mmCIF file of C-alpha atoms in Angstrom:
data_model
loop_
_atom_site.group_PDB
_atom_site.id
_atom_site.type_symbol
_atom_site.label_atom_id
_atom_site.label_comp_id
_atom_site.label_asym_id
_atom_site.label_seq_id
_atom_site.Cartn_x
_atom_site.Cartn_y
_atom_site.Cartn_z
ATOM 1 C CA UNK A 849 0.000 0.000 0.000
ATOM 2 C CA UNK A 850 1.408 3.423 -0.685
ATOM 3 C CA UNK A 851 1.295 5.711 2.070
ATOM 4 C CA UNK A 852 -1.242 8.744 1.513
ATOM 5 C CA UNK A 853 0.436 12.181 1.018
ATOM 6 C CA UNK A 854 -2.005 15.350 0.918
ATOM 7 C CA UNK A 855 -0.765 18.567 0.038
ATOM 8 C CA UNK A 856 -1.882 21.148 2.547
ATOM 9 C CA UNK A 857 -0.389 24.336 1.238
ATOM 10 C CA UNK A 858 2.558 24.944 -1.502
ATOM 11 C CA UNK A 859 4.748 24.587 1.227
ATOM 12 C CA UNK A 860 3.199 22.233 3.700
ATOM 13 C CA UNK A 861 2.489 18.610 3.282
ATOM 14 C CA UNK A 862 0.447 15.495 5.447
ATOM 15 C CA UNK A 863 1.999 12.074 4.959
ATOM 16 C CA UNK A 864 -0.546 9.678 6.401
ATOM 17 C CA UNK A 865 1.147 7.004 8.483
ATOM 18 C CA UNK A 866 -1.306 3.899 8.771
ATOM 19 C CA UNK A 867 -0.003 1.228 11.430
ATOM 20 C CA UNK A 868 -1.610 -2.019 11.488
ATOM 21 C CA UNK A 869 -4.596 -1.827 13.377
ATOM 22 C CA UNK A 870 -7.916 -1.795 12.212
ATOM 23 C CA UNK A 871 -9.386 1.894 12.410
ATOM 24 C CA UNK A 872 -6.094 3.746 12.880
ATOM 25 C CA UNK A 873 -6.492 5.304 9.209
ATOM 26 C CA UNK A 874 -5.984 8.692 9.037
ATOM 27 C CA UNK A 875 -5.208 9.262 12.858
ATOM 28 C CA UNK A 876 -1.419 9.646 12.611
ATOM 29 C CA UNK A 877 0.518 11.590 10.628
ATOM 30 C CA UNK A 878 3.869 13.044 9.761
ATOM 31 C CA UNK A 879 4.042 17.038 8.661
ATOM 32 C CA UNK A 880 6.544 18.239 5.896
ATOM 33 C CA UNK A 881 7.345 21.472 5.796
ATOM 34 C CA UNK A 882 9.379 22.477 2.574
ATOM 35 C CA UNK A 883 10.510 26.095 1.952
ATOM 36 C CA UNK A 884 13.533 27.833 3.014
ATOM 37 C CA UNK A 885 14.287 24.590 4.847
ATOM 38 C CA UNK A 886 13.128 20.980 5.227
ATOM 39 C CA UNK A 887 11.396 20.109 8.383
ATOM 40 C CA UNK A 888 9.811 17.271 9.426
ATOM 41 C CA UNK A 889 7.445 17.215 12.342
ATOM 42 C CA UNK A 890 6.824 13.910 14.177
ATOM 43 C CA UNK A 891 7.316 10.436 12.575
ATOM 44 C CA UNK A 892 4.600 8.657 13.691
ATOM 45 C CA UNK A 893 5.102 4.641 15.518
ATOM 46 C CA UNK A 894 8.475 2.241 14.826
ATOM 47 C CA UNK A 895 6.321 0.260 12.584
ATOM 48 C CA UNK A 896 5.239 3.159 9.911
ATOM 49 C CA UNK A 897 8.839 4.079 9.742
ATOM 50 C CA UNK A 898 9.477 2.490 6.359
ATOM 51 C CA UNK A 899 6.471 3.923 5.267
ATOM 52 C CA UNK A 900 7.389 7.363 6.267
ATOM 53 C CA UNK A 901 10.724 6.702 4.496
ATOM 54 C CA UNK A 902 9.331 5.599 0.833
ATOM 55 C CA UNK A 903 7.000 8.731 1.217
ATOM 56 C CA UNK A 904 9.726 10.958 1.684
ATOM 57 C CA UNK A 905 11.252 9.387 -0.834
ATOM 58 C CA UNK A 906 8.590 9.947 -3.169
ATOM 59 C CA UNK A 907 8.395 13.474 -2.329
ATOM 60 C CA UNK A 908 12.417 13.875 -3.305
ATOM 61 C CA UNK A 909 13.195 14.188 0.506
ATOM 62 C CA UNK A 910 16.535 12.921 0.772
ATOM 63 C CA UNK A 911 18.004 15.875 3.088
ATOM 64 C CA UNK A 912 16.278 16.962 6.352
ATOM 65 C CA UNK A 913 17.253 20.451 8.456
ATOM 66 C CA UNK A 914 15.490 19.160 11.637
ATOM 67 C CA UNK A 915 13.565 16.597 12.892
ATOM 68 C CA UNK A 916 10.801 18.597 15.447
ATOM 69 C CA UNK A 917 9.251 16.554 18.164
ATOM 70 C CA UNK A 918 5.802 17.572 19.618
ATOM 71 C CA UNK A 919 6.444 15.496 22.124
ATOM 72 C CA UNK A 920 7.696 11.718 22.871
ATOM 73 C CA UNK A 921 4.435 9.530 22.750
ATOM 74 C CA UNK A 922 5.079 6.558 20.947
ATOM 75 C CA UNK A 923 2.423 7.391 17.866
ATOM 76 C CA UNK A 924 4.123 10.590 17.540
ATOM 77 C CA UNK A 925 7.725 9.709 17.886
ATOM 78 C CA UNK A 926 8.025 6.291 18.536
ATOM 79 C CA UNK A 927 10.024 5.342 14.782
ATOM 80 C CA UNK A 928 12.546 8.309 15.669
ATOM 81 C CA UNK A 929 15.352 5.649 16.119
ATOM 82 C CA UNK A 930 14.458 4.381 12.846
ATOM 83 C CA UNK A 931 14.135 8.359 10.523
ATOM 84 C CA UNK A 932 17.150 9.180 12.485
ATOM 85 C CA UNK A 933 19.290 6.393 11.052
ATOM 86 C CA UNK A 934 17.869 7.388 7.293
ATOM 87 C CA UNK A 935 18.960 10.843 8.043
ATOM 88 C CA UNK A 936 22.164 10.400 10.215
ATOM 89 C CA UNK A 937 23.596 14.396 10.252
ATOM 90 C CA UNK A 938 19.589 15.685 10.952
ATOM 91 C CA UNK A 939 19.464 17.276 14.653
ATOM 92 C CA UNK A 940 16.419 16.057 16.281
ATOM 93 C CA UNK A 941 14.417 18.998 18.811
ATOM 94 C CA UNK A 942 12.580 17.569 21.322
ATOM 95 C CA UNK A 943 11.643 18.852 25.077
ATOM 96 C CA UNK A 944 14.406 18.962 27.105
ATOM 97 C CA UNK A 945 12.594 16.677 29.814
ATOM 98 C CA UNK A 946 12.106 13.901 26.817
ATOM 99 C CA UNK A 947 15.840 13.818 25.686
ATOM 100 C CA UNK A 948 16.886 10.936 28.059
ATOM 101 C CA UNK A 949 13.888 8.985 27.721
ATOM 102 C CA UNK A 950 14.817 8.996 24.022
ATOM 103 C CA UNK A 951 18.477 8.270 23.979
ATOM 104 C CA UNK A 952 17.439 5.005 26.736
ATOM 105 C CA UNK A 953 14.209 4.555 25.949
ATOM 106 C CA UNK A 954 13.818 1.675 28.446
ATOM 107 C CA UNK A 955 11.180 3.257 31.146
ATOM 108 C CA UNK A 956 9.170 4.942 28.079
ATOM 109 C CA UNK A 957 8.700 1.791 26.237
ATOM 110 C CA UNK A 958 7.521 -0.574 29.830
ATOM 111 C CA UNK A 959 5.224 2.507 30.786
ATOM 112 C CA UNK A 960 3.700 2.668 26.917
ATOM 113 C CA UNK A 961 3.297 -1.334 27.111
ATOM 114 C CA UNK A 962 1.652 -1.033 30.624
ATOM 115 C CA UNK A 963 -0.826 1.912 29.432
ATOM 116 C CA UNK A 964 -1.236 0.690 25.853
ATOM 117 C CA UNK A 965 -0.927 -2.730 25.559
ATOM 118 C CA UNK A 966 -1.172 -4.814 22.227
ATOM 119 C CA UNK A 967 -1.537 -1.357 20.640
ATOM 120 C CA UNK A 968 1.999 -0.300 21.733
ATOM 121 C CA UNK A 969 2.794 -3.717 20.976
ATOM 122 C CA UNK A 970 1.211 -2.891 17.568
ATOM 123 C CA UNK A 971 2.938 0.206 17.077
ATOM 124 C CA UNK A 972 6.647 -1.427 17.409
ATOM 125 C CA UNK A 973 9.030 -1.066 20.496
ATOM 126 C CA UNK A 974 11.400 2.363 20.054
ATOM 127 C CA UNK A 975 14.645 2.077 19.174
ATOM 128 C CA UNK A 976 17.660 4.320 21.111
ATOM 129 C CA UNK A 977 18.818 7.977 19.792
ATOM 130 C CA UNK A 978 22.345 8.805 19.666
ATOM 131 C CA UNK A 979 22.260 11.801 22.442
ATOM 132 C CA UNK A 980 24.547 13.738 20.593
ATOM 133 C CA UNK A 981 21.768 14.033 17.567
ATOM 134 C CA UNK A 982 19.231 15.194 20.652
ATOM 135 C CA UNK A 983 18.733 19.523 20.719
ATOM 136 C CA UNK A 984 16.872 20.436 23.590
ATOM 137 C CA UNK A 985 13.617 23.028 22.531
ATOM 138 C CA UNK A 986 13.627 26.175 23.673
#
């Protein structure tokens, strides 16, 4: 299945990022924001990661400024592990207060599995950050 990209604005696309689970169509999704640099915000669960790879792909993305973070929930940054290693020299911004959880993500993955269950189970396990590719938001 090809993963859904809807153009929002010249400047501003929605990559849909389905994980397996029956009714989770357009809930999650990726932003890409291309102008006088290339953002992406979020990346969605460990298991759309190859999705959100083949749609940047598709797009041409093969160069990201910065990665943004809303925050560390694993449907909206749970495949970060996963986009960072396809783009290695991108610094990732995330809240200060989620930057260790993210380079061991140890506690954040037992509390998701305790709150979320098969769905976290669903959604893949996350996979460690390097800390140096970590840049606290201000």
């Amino acid at each position: 299945m090809t993963t859904p990209i809807h153009s929002i604005a010249d400047d501003l696309a929605l990559i849909e990022l389905r994980p397996p689970l029956e009714g989770f169509d357009s809930f999650i999704g990726a932003w890409l924001y291309q102008s006088d640099a290339t953002c992406l915000v979020d990346v969605g669960p460990a298991v759309t990661a190859p999705n959100l790879r083949e749609a940047l792909a598709r797009l041409g993305v093969h160069h990201l400024d910065a990665i943004y973070l809303t925050h560390i929930h694993i449907d909206h940054a749970g495949g970060i592990g996963q986009i960072a290693a396809a783009f290695p020299e991108t610094p990732i911004v995330v809240h200060p207060k989620g930057i260790d959880h993210l380079v061991d993500p140890t506690r954040l993955w037992e509390g998701t599995l305790k709150t979320l269950a098969a769905t976290a189970r669903a959604y893949g396990p996350f996979v460690p950050v390097p800390p140096e590719r970590l840049v606290p938001a201000d």
